[in-house]
């Protein structure tokens, strides 16, 4: 077996995936490509732009594939991530997080020389920092007003405060008003579908009202950004929304399917291959613990097996109950579906892209560890 | 502010920690050194060797400090990690995890050329793989029999199976019997102290019996390895135990103190500095979400503040309730104590060592990402 950690990428290309040492994070390229194409097509059909969040992949290679499929640009959560993607040629990025420090806003201003890097704002003091940074750099920073549409995490509460902040953005030097954004993160697990649809509509209605209020004031509101994988269809079909940020659908995972009821337009493209290192009467142990595979938010699922049930992860051990039959043999390989893909991918340095059982591509998570 | 992610280490040395961009993982060097010295001294006093687990730091720089303080060697959880530490000159390593694949055991055999790299075994098939690998390499692999002393994760159940496997190790070519190990992980949260002590004694008694049984059989049992930070004193004072693996005590964290009641011989040396990026009526938002700071197993704690209460982490947002007073200002920096340090450190590429407010050392987590 080849040690994926130590091997030069060139040594891995063309190898059967069964020859790679485990644990190894594998992307099924056919499913992945189908997921990317499905999201791009769906957005085109709905007349909405796709600005996938990069936090699910942190990979410039995957960003390139998304852009080639028709994505407008990327969404990033961290300034240093956005800088990495910009270096790799992604020139239209929404930095969908508050910065709130003069140095960070100066870096955001500097990035405008090479692309359109949108920021968001939900506080007048942060606007002030942005305005000063933009003026100092001689580049206007385009800003979206972040609206709290029900998640109560970030954003200005709907109402007069939104127009007030938008007016302040419009009036400030060194920045310009590019639109609004909101995140309907609080509705993702709502069920049944009618209840989720109602909750999403109610949340997104705040964006409709805000947009109307801005336009009534003579302010520009070209961009209305929202929409995660757990609600991509509800956001994409909403007439106020101009772009959706749904990122995780390219991989899909157990949480999106089980908790957020994401439909089968998207198939499971990400898996973690692990080896049975312990064989006991009632349980087995694998070589993928929580430093390899996250069980935070949602449990992983063992694929293609009915005899194993997830029990728990220690740092470097995965423990599964044998629920019927005799269970796998020592040394046997298991294929796991991550619970929440996003929190598993950042534990790895690369994705191993596999087609018909062979390694076709190695995609480094170049923006992993860029935490500032 | 200097971006810790992008800056060359040389640019960081000597800087005030307040000038570093956040989130940033900081080691208070005075406390860290005091923790290392305290554990080394305690082990010396108890006449037990210290073989700290490297999973808490994954850093050859820290390993060097531990060895200089008197540690016998290291414990590693992954083969590729052990290879990295061996490359960095650590020549006495216990690889405290089952390998269960011929290729891995060949790598373990090859490492014997440069050091004493002990493996563990709990299954005759794995012993067979080790035996073949050792013979093929022309180096004996020293093995400990892993005994399930109550955690029911890995290990042979106490009783005749232990002697049977030990006898098989002793008889097999290409390997040699170096002793036994067990992990009393199931007692860590037991409380009050008397109950924990009782449970630990009961667990460790299995090691005493096994050692006696081996010696009665004329088998060698030089090493009896056990002991994590949550039970270091109970293991170190147990007369059968020859070495303890306690690793996390060098940093300490909220979980060790709150859940495992680790005493104040060890002080909190690890912290995560984060910035307030969102200011709302009843809560604040910081720039450290679960991709920077783990809340898995135990919640982080805000240090030096009575006005904030942990609420939740999203991928890139930390949310804290304002419980009294007006809370911190936008842009203010907060100092967090990780819940379980181990699961936070692997999200970072380096430790920033700070003394009297200035950066003194940068320690890369060189073995991070070595998952195989």
XYZ file of C-alpha atoms in Angstrom:
744
model
C 0.000 0.000 0.000
C 1.134 3.512 -0.777
C 1.167 6.029 2.036
C -0.913 8.900 0.735
C 0.651 11.213 3.282
C 4.238 10.631 2.251
C 3.906 9.814 -1.445
C 4.621 12.314 -4.188
C 1.397 12.999 -6.118
C 2.982 11.551 -9.245
C 3.354 8.189 -7.521
C -0.348 8.052 -6.770
C -1.845 8.859 -10.174
C -3.117 5.747 -11.912
C -2.923 3.552 -8.808
C -5.908 1.421 -7.862
C -7.570 3.041 -4.856
C -7.350 -0.338 -3.101
C -3.563 0.065 -3.019
C -3.632 3.310 -1.032
C -2.943 3.145 2.658
C -5.781 4.297 4.871
C -7.411 6.403 6.132
C -7.781 8.169 2.810
C -10.278 10.802 1.708
C -11.646 9.859 -1.685
C -13.734 11.808 -4.187
C -15.745 9.717 -6.627
C -15.128 11.850 -9.708
C -18.180 10.728 -11.665
C -20.533 11.608 -8.832
C -18.646 14.796 -8.046
C -18.828 15.991 -11.647
C -22.488 15.084 -11.791
C -23.147 17.073 -8.591
C -21.287 20.123 -9.919
C -23.147 19.943 -13.233
C -26.493 19.458 -11.486
C -26.077 22.540 -9.312
C -24.831 24.664 -12.204
C -27.734 23.533 -14.404
C -30.303 24.053 -11.676
C -29.088 27.598 -11.046
C -29.098 28.378 -14.759
C -32.652 27.074 -15.056
C -33.765 29.217 -12.138
C -31.975 32.292 -13.466
C -29.835 32.621 -10.375
C -26.052 32.781 -10.157
C -24.037 30.151 -8.312
C -21.332 31.420 -5.961
C -20.347 28.217 -4.140
C -18.897 28.463 -0.673
C -15.283 27.297 -0.710
C -15.343 26.174 2.914
C -16.432 22.689 1.884
C -13.341 22.143 -0.273
C -10.646 24.844 0.264
C -9.202 23.663 -3.025
C -8.236 25.901 -5.970
C -8.506 22.856 -8.263
C -12.124 22.334 -7.298
C -12.800 26.073 -7.593
C -11.527 25.940 -11.178
C -13.934 23.097 -11.958
C -16.829 25.014 -10.424
C -16.013 28.139 -12.414
C -15.672 26.131 -15.621
C -19.134 24.670 -14.933
C -20.574 28.163 -14.764
C -20.125 29.356 -11.187
C -19.995 33.161 -11.015
C -17.217 33.152 -8.413
C -16.667 31.885 -4.897
C -17.805 32.574 -1.372
C -15.068 32.481 1.286
C -15.268 32.637 5.072
C -11.736 33.808 5.812
C -9.644 36.647 4.458
C -6.529 34.502 4.127
C -8.532 31.878 2.220
C -9.824 34.516 -0.170
C -6.239 35.699 -0.713
C -5.198 32.167 -1.634
C -8.054 31.741 -4.109
C -7.304 35.158 -5.619
C -3.672 34.116 -6.085
C -4.996 31.058 -7.891
C -6.949 33.242 -10.299
C -10.415 33.393 -8.737
C -11.239 37.073 -9.220
C -14.858 37.285 -8.056
C -15.157 36.420 -4.375
C -17.682 37.193 -1.683
C -15.947 37.282 1.664
C -19.060 36.377 3.646
C -17.749 37.169 7.095
C -17.277 40.258 9.227
C -13.671 41.464 9.397
C -13.779 44.123 12.129
C -10.117 45.042 12.205
C -8.373 47.889 10.329
C -5.546 45.639 9.086
C -7.922 43.071 7.661
C -9.906 45.731 5.873
C -6.693 47.135 4.430
C -5.930 43.677 3.061
C -9.434 43.466 1.613
C -8.929 46.870 0.004
C -5.593 45.797 -1.471
C -7.234 42.748 -3.060
C -9.457 45.016 -5.170
C -6.499 45.655 -7.446
C -6.724 42.135 -8.753
C -10.411 41.270 -8.566
C -13.851 42.107 -7.241
C -13.688 40.949 -3.647
C -16.967 41.762 -1.928
C -17.141 42.225 1.817
C -20.110 42.202 4.148
C -20.952 44.573 6.979
C -23.390 44.577 9.895
C -21.953 47.289 12.153
C -21.219 51.002 11.637
C -17.784 50.745 13.252
C -16.739 48.036 10.813
C -18.038 50.216 7.979
C -15.816 52.972 9.257
C -12.773 50.707 9.169
C -13.671 49.640 5.627
C -14.160 53.214 4.502
C -10.780 54.288 5.815
C -9.074 51.240 4.325
C -10.672 51.832 0.917
C -9.700 55.483 0.882
C -6.159 54.753 1.950
C -5.767 52.100 -0.759
C -7.444 54.212 -3.415
C -9.840 51.339 -4.184
C -13.500 51.156 -3.313
C -14.442 48.040 -1.377
C -17.802 46.717 -2.581
C -19.950 45.806 0.429
C -23.142 43.867 1.047
C -25.230 44.666 4.090
C -25.580 41.437 6.067
C -29.155 40.995 7.323
C -30.202 38.685 10.148
C -33.073 36.861 8.453
C -33.793 34.636 11.439
C -30.643 32.768 12.412
C -29.677 35.429 14.971
C -25.965 34.915 14.453
C -24.661 37.818 12.355
C -26.403 40.624 10.476
C -28.488 43.701 11.101
C -32.021 43.019 12.320
C -34.609 43.601 9.546
C -36.259 47.015 9.624
C -35.064 50.609 9.503
C -31.552 49.623 10.663
C -30.934 47.948 7.307
C -31.712 51.047 5.251
C -29.756 53.149 7.699
C -26.614 51.030 7.352
C -27.067 50.769 3.566
C -27.354 54.547 3.355
C -24.210 54.894 5.418
C -22.359 52.483 3.103
C -23.588 54.429 0.092
C -22.481 57.723 1.619
C -19.085 56.574 2.876
C -15.986 57.105 0.797
C -13.722 54.183 -0.012
C -16.597 51.701 -0.190
C -19.644 51.159 -2.396
C -22.959 49.461 -1.839
C -23.261 46.271 -3.878
C -26.358 44.734 -2.283
C -27.424 42.575 0.628
C -26.980 39.078 1.974
C -28.719 36.827 4.494
C -28.363 33.233 5.594
C -31.400 31.069 6.282
C -29.346 28.625 8.348
C -32.057 28.234 10.985
C -34.548 26.527 8.635
C -32.321 23.745 7.274
C -33.568 20.979 9.565
C -37.236 22.041 9.455
C -39.563 19.257 8.380
C -41.883 18.291 6.687
C -41.135 20.046 3.376
C -44.104 22.390 3.613
C -42.974 23.682 7.010
C -39.411 24.176 5.772
C -40.662 25.975 2.675
C -42.805 28.265 4.826
C -39.916 29.042 7.184
C -37.522 29.686 4.310
C -40.025 31.939 2.554
C -40.535 33.891 5.753
C -36.763 34.300 6.193
C -36.124 35.260 2.582
C -39.030 37.726 2.671
C -36.771 39.912 4.822
C -34.395 40.119 1.874
C -37.242 41.044 -0.489
C -38.370 43.823 1.818
C -34.848 45.076 2.365
C -34.167 45.146 -1.350
C -37.383 47.085 -1.989
C -36.557 49.507 0.807
C -33.104 50.135 -0.634
C -34.431 50.692 -4.130
C -37.144 53.022 -2.766
C -34.326 55.031 -1.225
C -32.559 55.223 -4.544
C -29.812 52.916 -3.320
C -28.360 50.167 -5.482
C -28.960 46.527 -4.632
C -27.556 44.467 -7.482
C -26.660 41.457 -5.405
C -28.947 39.512 -3.072
C -26.912 36.577 -1.802
C -28.259 33.639 0.266
C -28.761 29.904 0.042
C -26.863 26.953 1.467
C -26.945 23.321 0.363
C -29.650 22.512 2.902
C -31.992 25.058 1.294
C -30.517 25.603 -2.165
C -33.794 25.015 -4.005
C -35.830 27.252 -1.707
C -33.307 30.078 -2.099
C -32.690 29.603 -5.824
C -36.401 29.746 -6.662
C -36.985 32.826 -4.554
C -37.395 35.807 -6.811
C -35.379 38.259 -4.695
C -32.248 36.103 -4.578
C -29.669 36.775 -7.299
C -27.029 34.249 -6.242
C -26.790 31.203 -4.020
C -23.795 30.148 -1.958
C -24.549 26.402 -1.696
C -21.148 24.703 -1.515
C -21.472 21.313 0.140
C -23.734 19.786 -2.505
C -20.706 18.986 -4.668
C -19.815 16.262 -2.156
C -23.125 15.662 -0.357
C -23.018 13.894 2.980
C -25.110 12.046 5.546
C -26.212 15.207 7.353
C -27.524 16.916 4.212
C -29.549 13.817 3.367
C -30.729 12.701 6.815
C -31.191 15.989 8.668
C -31.750 18.541 5.914
C -33.539 16.235 3.454
C -31.552 17.380 0.430
C -32.966 15.554 -2.588
C -31.184 13.024 -4.782
C -30.200 15.537 -7.417
C -26.919 15.163 -5.505
C -25.230 11.867 -4.725
C -22.574 10.936 -2.158
C -19.254 11.765 -3.819
C -17.013 11.925 -0.755
C -15.941 8.945 1.278
C -13.315 7.965 3.745
C -11.694 4.577 3.293
C -10.557 3.038 6.576
C -9.053 -0.293 7.673
C -10.266 -2.662 10.371
C -7.395 -2.737 12.861
C -9.212 -4.456 15.715
C -11.526 -7.445 15.736
C -13.458 -8.189 18.921
C -16.524 -10.242 19.848
C -19.067 -7.480 19.599
C -17.232 -4.629 17.919
C -14.512 -3.685 15.498
C -11.982 -0.855 15.588
C -10.815 1.125 12.564
C -7.906 3.469 11.897
C -10.081 6.574 11.494
C -10.761 8.473 14.726
C -11.945 12.036 15.202
C -8.638 13.450 13.975
C -9.454 11.952 10.575
C -13.239 11.900 10.455
C -15.575 14.280 12.213
C -18.631 13.019 14.083
C -19.438 16.591 15.150
C -22.993 17.541 14.124
C -23.674 14.176 12.485
C -22.437 10.597 12.630
C -20.603 8.903 9.786
C -22.300 5.990 8.049
C -20.681 2.695 6.976
C -21.472 2.213 3.288
C -22.475 -1.118 1.727
C -22.716 -2.966 5.036
C -25.645 -3.939 7.208
C -23.621 -5.599 9.936
C -21.986 -2.521 11.463
C -23.375 0.334 13.510
C -21.424 3.474 14.408
C -20.559 3.609 18.104
C -17.974 6.355 18.743
C -14.695 7.911 17.668
C -11.652 8.391 19.870
C -8.758 10.503 18.634
C -7.350 7.769 16.423
C -9.812 4.876 16.749
C -13.242 4.406 15.201
C -15.465 1.956 17.079
C -18.396 0.145 15.402
C -20.769 -2.415 16.890
C -21.252 -5.690 15.065
C -25.043 -5.852 14.888
C -25.535 -9.000 12.868
C -23.407 -11.553 11.087
C -19.799 -11.990 12.006
C -18.545 -8.567 10.933
C -15.531 -7.739 8.775
C -12.155 -9.449 9.068
C -9.015 -7.889 10.487
C -7.369 -5.801 7.784
C -10.558 -5.455 5.744
C -11.279 -1.995 4.304
C -14.488 -0.117 5.010
C -15.943 2.799 3.123
C -17.458 5.534 5.298
C -19.775 8.363 4.380
C -18.771 11.394 6.486
C -21.514 12.812 8.688
C -20.813 16.455 7.845
C -18.271 16.493 5.023
C -17.083 20.007 5.742
C -15.665 19.191 9.144
C -13.927 16.054 7.887
C -12.225 17.565 4.840
C -10.214 20.092 6.905
C -8.522 17.240 8.752
C -6.906 16.158 5.473
C -4.286 17.728 3.253
C -5.674 16.465 -0.047
C -8.587 14.932 -1.888
C -7.831 11.787 -3.881
C -10.005 11.877 -7.022
C -10.927 8.387 -8.193
C -12.543 7.185 -11.415
C -13.378 3.552 -12.000
C -11.275 2.496 -9.084
C -8.118 4.381 -10.056
C -6.563 7.606 -8.809
C -7.005 10.317 -11.430
C -6.309 13.516 -9.509
C -4.808 14.836 -6.286
C -6.313 18.090 -5.115
C -4.474 19.751 -2.222
C -6.617 21.693 0.247
C -4.396 24.703 -0.358
C -6.555 26.998 1.785
C -6.693 24.599 4.752
C -5.040 26.092 7.816
C -5.624 29.640 6.523
C -7.571 30.535 9.634
C -7.089 34.319 9.844
C -1.410 42.811 12.650
C 0.710 40.059 11.217
C -1.013 37.142 9.555
C 0.356 34.104 11.331
C -0.708 31.902 8.438
C 1.203 33.774 5.758
C 4.146 35.211 7.682
C 7.583 33.667 7.617
C 8.459 32.445 11.134
C 11.338 34.911 11.267
C 8.900 37.796 10.942
C 6.972 36.635 13.980
C 9.766 36.127 16.502
C 9.945 38.987 18.971
C 6.552 40.443 18.040
C 4.090 41.301 20.769
C 1.360 38.663 20.714
C -1.174 41.501 20.502
C 0.101 42.274 17.014
C -0.683 38.822 15.627
C -3.804 38.426 13.579
C -6.365 36.009 14.996
C -7.373 33.285 15.506
C -3.991 32.233 16.797
C -2.985 29.254 18.925
C -0.696 30.423 21.697
C 1.465 28.485 24.149
C 2.352 30.313 27.350
C 5.951 29.169 27.582
C 6.346 29.669 31.304
C 3.332 27.531 32.103
C 4.227 24.984 29.445
C 7.762 24.572 30.803
C 6.409 24.328 34.303
C 3.943 21.603 33.208
C 6.682 19.625 31.432
C 8.981 19.912 34.463
C 6.182 18.959 36.853
C 5.341 15.778 34.984
C 8.979 14.806 34.575
C 9.644 15.411 38.270
C 6.532 13.561 39.386
C 7.456 10.509 37.317
C 11.016 10.565 38.657
C 9.698 10.746 42.194
C 7.398 7.782 41.581
C 10.125 5.786 39.870
C 8.160 5.480 36.667
C 9.261 6.449 33.170
C 7.456 9.136 31.176
C 6.651 8.294 27.557
C 4.339 11.194 26.618
C 1.795 10.687 23.881
C 2.625 12.905 20.925
C -0.988 13.172 19.762
C -1.478 16.285 21.860
C 1.285 18.207 20.068
C 2.517 16.419 16.899
C 5.565 18.642 17.160
C 9.203 17.476 17.017
C 10.214 20.703 18.788
C 8.020 19.858 21.754
C 9.215 16.245 21.694
C 12.783 17.512 22.002
C 11.819 19.569 25.051
C 10.109 16.564 26.634
C 13.121 14.342 26.056
C 15.453 16.990 27.442
C 13.275 17.124 30.556
C 13.715 13.412 31.062
C 11.050 11.682 28.986
C 12.095 8.161 28.023
C 10.697 8.472 24.506
C 7.342 9.094 22.870
C 4.046 7.369 22.342
C 2.531 7.742 18.850
C -0.851 6.745 17.487
C 0.006 6.579 13.800
C 2.758 4.882 11.878
C 3.410 7.905 9.672
C 3.646 10.125 12.763
C 6.167 7.773 14.324
C 8.184 7.886 11.086
C 8.252 11.688 11.265
C 9.412 11.712 14.893
C 12.056 9.098 14.113
C 13.324 11.287 11.265
C 13.570 14.080 13.807
C 15.751 11.961 16.050
C 13.294 10.417 18.497
C 14.592 6.850 18.670
C 12.440 5.310 21.399
C 8.794 5.240 20.377
C 5.793 3.181 21.403
C 3.384 2.934 18.494
C 0.331 2.395 20.666
C -2.078 1.340 17.968
C -2.879 -1.818 16.065
C -1.478 -1.872 12.521
C -3.133 -4.931 10.977
C -1.727 -4.677 7.486
C 1.411 -6.374 6.096
C 2.738 -3.167 4.519
C 2.448 -1.213 7.743
C 4.210 -3.930 9.679
C 6.987 -3.943 7.095
C 7.394 -0.216 7.674
C 7.477 -0.792 11.428
C 10.136 -3.463 10.913
C 12.209 -1.142 8.738
C 12.151 1.528 11.459
C 14.012 -0.829 13.820
C 17.199 -0.019 11.937
C 17.206 3.442 13.384
C 15.592 3.075 16.808
C 13.544 0.964 19.182
C 10.022 1.341 17.840
C 7.667 -0.784 19.917
C 4.406 -2.045 18.465
C 1.356 -3.442 20.211
C -0.709 -6.496 19.333
C -4.103 -7.861 20.338
C -4.826 -10.410 17.604
C -2.972 -13.516 16.380
C -3.380 -12.541 12.729
C -1.697 -9.206 13.350
C 1.085 -11.028 15.182
C 1.515 -13.179 12.107
C 1.886 -10.113 9.897
C 4.428 -8.664 12.336
C 6.369 -11.900 12.486
C 6.626 -12.134 8.712
C 7.576 -8.472 8.410
C 10.288 -8.802 11.064
C 11.766 -11.894 9.469
C 11.740 -10.328 6.031
C 13.468 -7.186 7.310
C 15.954 -9.123 9.432
C 14.967 -7.025 12.471
C 12.942 -8.150 15.426
C 9.944 -5.963 16.143
C 9.505 -5.499 19.906
C 5.830 -5.952 20.802
C 3.651 -5.263 23.813
C 0.500 -7.291 24.293
C -2.392 -4.823 24.480
C -4.808 -5.780 27.273
C -8.390 -4.544 27.546
C -8.365 -3.389 31.171
C -11.963 -2.158 31.095
C -12.391 0.339 28.289
C -13.539 -2.354 25.837
C -12.024 -0.638 22.822
C -8.816 -2.497 21.905
C -6.841 -5.235 23.623
C -7.126 -8.861 24.611
C -9.572 -9.576 27.433
C -7.769 -10.329 30.719
C -7.341 -14.015 31.446
C -5.702 -16.953 29.694
C -5.912 -15.201 26.300
C -3.216 -12.751 27.432
C -0.685 -15.431 28.296
C -1.591 -17.315 25.156
C -0.901 -14.308 22.928
C 2.261 -13.417 24.887
C 3.518 -16.962 24.469
C 2.804 -16.755 20.748
C 4.743 -13.451 20.521
C 7.621 -14.996 22.410
C 7.636 -18.041 20.145
C 7.266 -16.210 16.846
C 10.301 -15.291 14.789
C 10.853 -11.712 13.686
C 9.302 -10.269 16.843
C 10.113 -10.234 20.545
C 8.000 -9.792 23.641
C 8.731 -6.500 25.378
C 5.825 -6.349 27.812
C 2.205 -5.309 28.066
C 0.070 -2.208 27.859
C -3.439 -1.184 28.862
C -5.416 2.027 28.848
C -7.684 2.945 31.741
C -9.617 5.429 29.579
C -12.990 4.394 31.038
C -12.232 5.711 34.546
C -11.148 9.258 33.686
C -14.457 10.958 34.463
C -15.230 8.864 37.556
C -15.897 10.964 40.630
C -15.442 11.490 43.595
C -11.685 10.784 43.855
C -12.162 7.635 45.953
C -14.416 6.092 43.312
C -11.995 6.972 40.529
C -9.097 5.576 42.507
C -10.998 2.343 43.087
C -11.904 2.008 39.413
C -8.356 2.771 38.284
C -6.907 0.279 40.750
C -9.330 -2.360 39.521
C -8.368 -1.678 35.910
C -4.629 -1.618 36.576
C -4.900 -4.811 38.629
C -5.408 -6.595 35.305
C -1.927 -5.439 34.320
C -0.454 -6.688 37.602
C -2.026 -10.094 37.114
C -0.965 -10.288 33.488
C 2.588 -9.349 34.348
C 2.705 -12.016 37.073
C 1.234 -14.603 34.732
C 3.823 -13.801 32.080
C 6.697 -14.006 34.556
C 5.313 -17.281 35.935
C 5.480 -18.615 32.387
C 9.083 -17.531 32.102
C 8.161 -14.801 29.639
C 9.735 -11.373 29.778
C 7.653 -8.374 30.727
C 10.014 -5.418 31.030
C 7.513 -2.778 30.022
C 4.086 -2.164 31.540
C 2.693 0.923 29.812
C -0.497 2.800 30.813
C -1.629 6.166 32.106
C -3.193 9.184 30.448
C -3.357 12.754 31.730
C -6.760 12.126 33.294
C -5.295 9.403 35.518
C -1.546 10.063 35.456
C -1.171 9.971 39.244
C -3.197 6.793 39.672
C -1.145 5.022 37.011
C 2.232 6.444 38.036
C 1.809 5.347 41.657
C 0.703 1.858 40.703
C 3.512 -0.551 41.347
C 3.048 -2.654 38.206
C 3.287 0.294 35.799
C 6.764 1.033 34.429
C 5.912 3.969 32.174
C 3.052 6.409 31.721
C 1.860 7.888 28.428
C 0.216 11.067 29.767
C 0.632 13.659 27.011
C -2.006 16.370 27.332
C -0.845 17.632 30.736
C 1.828 19.759 29.061
C -0.969 22.037 27.831
C -3.827 21.192 30.208
C -7.330 22.181 29.136
C -10.871 22.704 30.374
C -11.862 19.044 29.990
C -8.962 17.714 32.029
C -9.818 20.113 34.836
C -13.635 20.089 34.756
C -14.409 16.513 33.751
C -11.353 14.546 34.801
C -10.454 16.638 37.874
C -6.766 16.822 37.062
C -5.094 18.712 39.905
C -3.332 22.056 39.704
C 0.127 20.599 39.359
C -0.616 21.565 35.743
C -1.787 24.983 34.619
C -3.504 26.130 31.411
C -0.684 26.740 28.942
C -2.632 26.639 25.676
C -5.019 29.326 24.540
C -6.681 30.517 21.404
C -6.795 34.262 20.847
C -9.820 35.352 18.842
C -11.336 38.675 17.760
C -14.878 39.945 18.271
C -16.196 40.372 14.726
C -19.868 40.832 15.571
C -21.552 42.885 18.274
C -25.260 42.294 18.883
C -27.725 43.062 21.662
C -27.498 39.760 23.463
C -24.508 38.040 21.908
C -21.160 38.517 20.242
C -19.544 36.658 17.350
C -15.850 35.801 17.096
C -13.583 34.660 14.275
C -12.980 31.181 15.730
C -15.505 28.549 14.648
C -15.218 24.768 14.768
C -12.607 24.753 12.004
C -10.294 26.598 14.408
C -11.425 25.487 17.852
C -13.040 22.196 18.742
C -16.076 22.026 20.995
C -16.200 18.249 20.529
C -16.141 16.464 23.923
C -15.937 19.724 25.898
C -16.778 23.406 25.477
C -14.151 26.129 25.326
C -14.052 28.677 28.138
C -13.587 32.446 27.812
C -10.704 33.436 30.074
C -10.646 36.537 32.288
C -14.264 37.495 31.564
C -17.441 37.044 33.545
C -19.736 38.625 30.986
C -19.624 35.942 28.288
C -21.017 32.442 28.105
C -20.225 29.957 25.359
C -23.205 29.318 23.091
C -22.086 27.449 19.940
C -19.577 27.244 17.126
C -20.406 27.290 13.415
C -17.712 26.471 10.887
C -16.127 29.910 11.078
C -18.109 31.759 13.759
C -17.990 31.466 17.538
C -21.143 32.655 19.285
C -21.149 33.758 22.943
C -24.052 35.105 25.018
C -23.585 38.379 26.858
C -24.720 37.383 30.338
C -24.060 40.567 32.241
C -22.560 43.976 31.578
C -22.343 45.297 28.074
C -19.904 42.731 26.678
C -16.735 43.345 24.673
C -16.424 45.904 21.896
C -16.176 45.146 18.197
C -12.596 44.300 17.353
C -11.699 43.403 20.943
C -9.590 40.281 21.443
C -10.678 37.390 23.651
C -8.564 34.623 25.095
C -10.154 31.166 25.001
C -9.218 28.020 26.844
C -9.835 25.077 24.475
C -12.276 22.450 25.742
C -10.165 19.463 24.699
C -6.808 20.813 23.536
C -5.957 17.765 21.461
C -8.802 18.243 19.019
C -8.068 21.966 18.620
C -4.328 21.723 17.991
C -4.738 19.561 14.857
C -6.711 22.359 13.204
C -3.592 24.538 13.292
C -0.268 24.355 11.501
C 1.834 25.780 14.315
C 2.045 26.698 17.966
C 3.091 30.251 18.756
C 5.221 30.164 21.913
C 4.905 33.366 23.935
C 6.887 34.637 26.903
C 6.023 37.884 28.669
C 3.756 38.898 25.822
C 6.248 38.333 22.988
C 6.629 35.558 20.454
C 9.660 33.463 21.315
C 9.165 30.294 19.275
C 7.175 28.872 16.380
C 6.641 25.142 16.582
C 5.170 23.560 13.430
C 2.865 20.583 13.953
C 5.068 18.602 11.596
C 3.162 15.354 12.172
C -0.276 16.935 11.621
C -2.009 15.417 8.616
C 0.045 12.218 8.915
C -3.079 10.116 9.224
C -1.961 6.723 7.911
